[in-house]
């Protein structure tokens, strides 16, 4: 066999996994196959750029564990590779009285997850940190920060190549089979590759790549687009660092926030709108096969019946700058509609179960020398190096003997 491991997907999770394997075994022959012309083109290059510290994840969950480890690893990686990052801290703001108990709960979870330096701020104390913030009280999370994730991805590529691995772009995986002798054969638009191990880190396409490899698509990837505005330069003084709302435990990715970016400027968002194209970054983007795939999935209809309010309010806000501004004003009342300039967008790969529940935790599946990353939502970028380690642990624990369950 030519290779030890094929990694599908050149996002942070795929690159982090390749690096983890090369660290474990410097002689491993590894190739990362990326369908686009460059790495980090999708989620890894189109996110909020935040280094999350794992404050509200359920204690004991993979998210909580890997976010805390991942943040440490990511900071060390940035130091070693001269990638710009800043530990600027974040405040999570309770705007209404009924958010106060939830904020207390976040504080307790943060402590359980081992976060250092958490502080409860009353109105005056929070205004010392963010003079323009509204609301009743805030939790300060000093360990959170901001980073240039595309630069992280480029540094990961350099490290992989320096360790003897390879990253091939414009190499879309279109077929996967497992030979009787247990070798994985991966067809791409740039020829076929063979390896004894297969890692599927295809992000928005991970369920499809898993299906190519013979897995059932029990959980479906639903694409939720997140659209951003930016604060116009003369209003950027309204936000110093990171200002977040108290998350709804049922929808941790909902709630627009303010993010000072590592390269300058302040982003506002993202919202969360069901996208009719998995890699669709404009409001009107639609791809028929993706739309049919989403709308033909029973789970989505269960979800929309259960949460009609959320579905429609996100959609309405997507088309109304005033509504978007109103959400932002909850956190910073001085922000006006005219302060917002159009920003970018990203699409989240969110796994949904057949009964319409959102898969909240990181989820990996695998057998026969393959691991599929089924769900790696936020804080997947922060945690990517730790996720890589966890995947390699799992891979090395999976028996890869031949002739079993080849479908
Ligand atoms: C709007 C938004 C905001 C976010 N904010 C944050 C944040 O602030 N902090 C944080 O930690 N996380 C954040 N996240 C989450 C984070 O971006 C993701 O968890 C992380 O980037 C996932 O990385 P990935 O490698 O799994 O996916 P991706 O970066 O999407 O990479 C998957 C790769 O696989 C490739 N691929 C797909 N199919 C194939 C194929 N058939 N053959 C070859 N290649 C293929 C794709 O082209 C892509 O490059 C955010 C996400 C979004 C969308």
mmCIF file of N, CA and C in Angstrom, residues 8 22 54-55 63-64 73 97 129 131 138 146 154 161 179 181 185 293 299 324 345 347 355 369:
data_model
loop_
_atom_site.group_PDB
_atom_site.id
_atom_site.type_symbol
_atom_site.label_atom_id
_atom_site.label_comp_id
_atom_site.label_asym_id
_atom_site.label_seq_id
_atom_site.Cartn_x
_atom_site.Cartn_y
_atom_site.Cartn_z
ATOM 1 N N UNK A 8 -9.614 13.094 4.129
ATOM 2 C CA UNK A 8 -10.477 13.821 3.186
ATOM 3 C C UNK A 8 -10.871 15.139 3.833
ATOM 4 N N UNK A 22 1.061 12.478 12.291
ATOM 5 C CA UNK A 22 2.499 12.633 12.019
ATOM 6 C C UNK A 22 3.294 12.823 13.314
ATOM 7 N N UNK A 54 -14.619 27.127 26.037
ATOM 8 C CA UNK A 54 -15.414 25.991 26.520
ATOM 9 C C UNK A 54 -16.263 26.333 27.717
ATOM 10 N N UNK A 55 -16.883 27.504 27.702
ATOM 11 C CA UNK A 55 -17.538 27.919 28.936
ATOM 12 C C UNK A 55 -18.888 27.273 29.159
ATOM 13 N N UNK A 63 -17.153 18.134 23.661
ATOM 14 C CA UNK A 63 -16.945 19.563 23.379
ATOM 15 C C UNK A 63 -16.196 20.246 24.520
ATOM 16 N N UNK A 64 -16.674 20.003 25.742
ATOM 17 C CA UNK A 64 -16.064 20.672 26.895
ATOM 18 C C UNK A 64 -14.593 20.257 27.021
ATOM 19 N N UNK A 73 -3.707 23.968 23.178
ATOM 20 C CA UNK A 73 -2.885 23.510 22.050
ATOM 21 C C UNK A 73 -2.836 24.576 20.951
ATOM 22 N N UNK A 97 -33.954 39.970 33.077
ATOM 23 C CA UNK A 97 -33.832 39.286 34.375
ATOM 24 C C UNK A 97 -33.887 37.767 34.221
ATOM 25 N N UNK A 129 -15.227 47.613 31.334
ATOM 26 C CA UNK A 129 -14.568 46.819 30.289
ATOM 27 C C UNK A 129 -15.099 47.190 28.915
ATOM 28 N N UNK A 131 -17.513 50.073 27.615
ATOM 29 C CA UNK A 131 -18.276 51.254 28.048
ATOM 30 C C UNK A 131 -19.652 51.397 27.407
ATOM 31 N N UNK A 138 -22.934 40.687 33.607
ATOM 32 C CA UNK A 138 -22.167 39.944 32.595
ATOM 33 C C UNK A 138 -21.208 38.988 33.273
ATOM 34 N N UNK A 146 -9.051 35.874 20.122
ATOM 35 C CA UNK A 146 -9.285 35.945 18.680
ATOM 36 C C UNK A 146 -8.020 35.512 17.953
ATOM 37 N N UNK A 154 -2.770 27.593 7.134
ATOM 38 C CA UNK A 154 -1.557 27.630 6.287
ATOM 39 C C UNK A 154 -0.350 27.125 7.067
ATOM 40 N N UNK A 161 3.828 19.360 5.675
ATOM 41 C CA UNK A 161 4.804 19.130 4.603
ATOM 42 C C UNK A 161 6.204 18.962 5.167
ATOM 43 N N UNK A 179 -11.074 -2.527 -0.302
ATOM 44 C CA UNK A 179 -10.754 -3.801 -0.948
ATOM 45 C C UNK A 179 -10.851 -4.942 0.049
ATOM 46 N N UNK A 181 -8.657 -6.924 0.936
ATOM 47 C CA UNK A 181 -7.497 -6.996 1.852
ATOM 48 C C UNK A 181 -7.505 -5.836 2.859
ATOM 49 N N UNK A 185 -9.496 2.455 -1.048
ATOM 50 C CA UNK A 185 -9.147 3.024 -2.355
ATOM 51 C C UNK A 185 -10.025 4.256 -2.546
ATOM 52 N N UNK A 293 -32.009 17.433 -0.774
ATOM 53 C CA UNK A 293 -31.431 16.647 0.309
ATOM 54 C C UNK A 293 -31.923 17.151 1.675
ATOM 55 N N UNK A 299 -36.286 14.699 9.345
ATOM 56 C CA UNK A 299 -35.799 15.348 10.556
ATOM 57 C C UNK A 299 -35.984 16.861 10.500
ATOM 58 N N UNK A 324 -31.880 42.941 12.253
ATOM 59 C CA UNK A 324 -30.525 42.545 12.646
ATOM 60 C C UNK A 324 -29.971 43.574 13.638
ATOM 61 N N UNK A 345 -20.031 35.803 5.057
ATOM 62 C CA UNK A 345 -20.940 34.757 5.541
ATOM 63 C C UNK A 345 -20.190 33.443 5.612
ATOM 64 N N UNK A 347 -21.118 28.985 6.392
ATOM 65 C CA UNK A 347 -22.197 28.009 6.547
ATOM 66 C C UNK A 347 -21.751 26.930 7.529
ATOM 67 N N UNK A 355 -34.956 12.340 14.046
ATOM 68 C CA UNK A 355 -36.123 12.859 14.763
ATOM 69 C C UNK A 355 -36.088 14.384 14.892
ATOM 70 N N UNK A 369 -10.738 0.697 10.174
ATOM 71 C CA UNK A 369 -9.642 1.590 9.806
ATOM 72 C C UNK A 369 -10.112 2.917 9.237
#
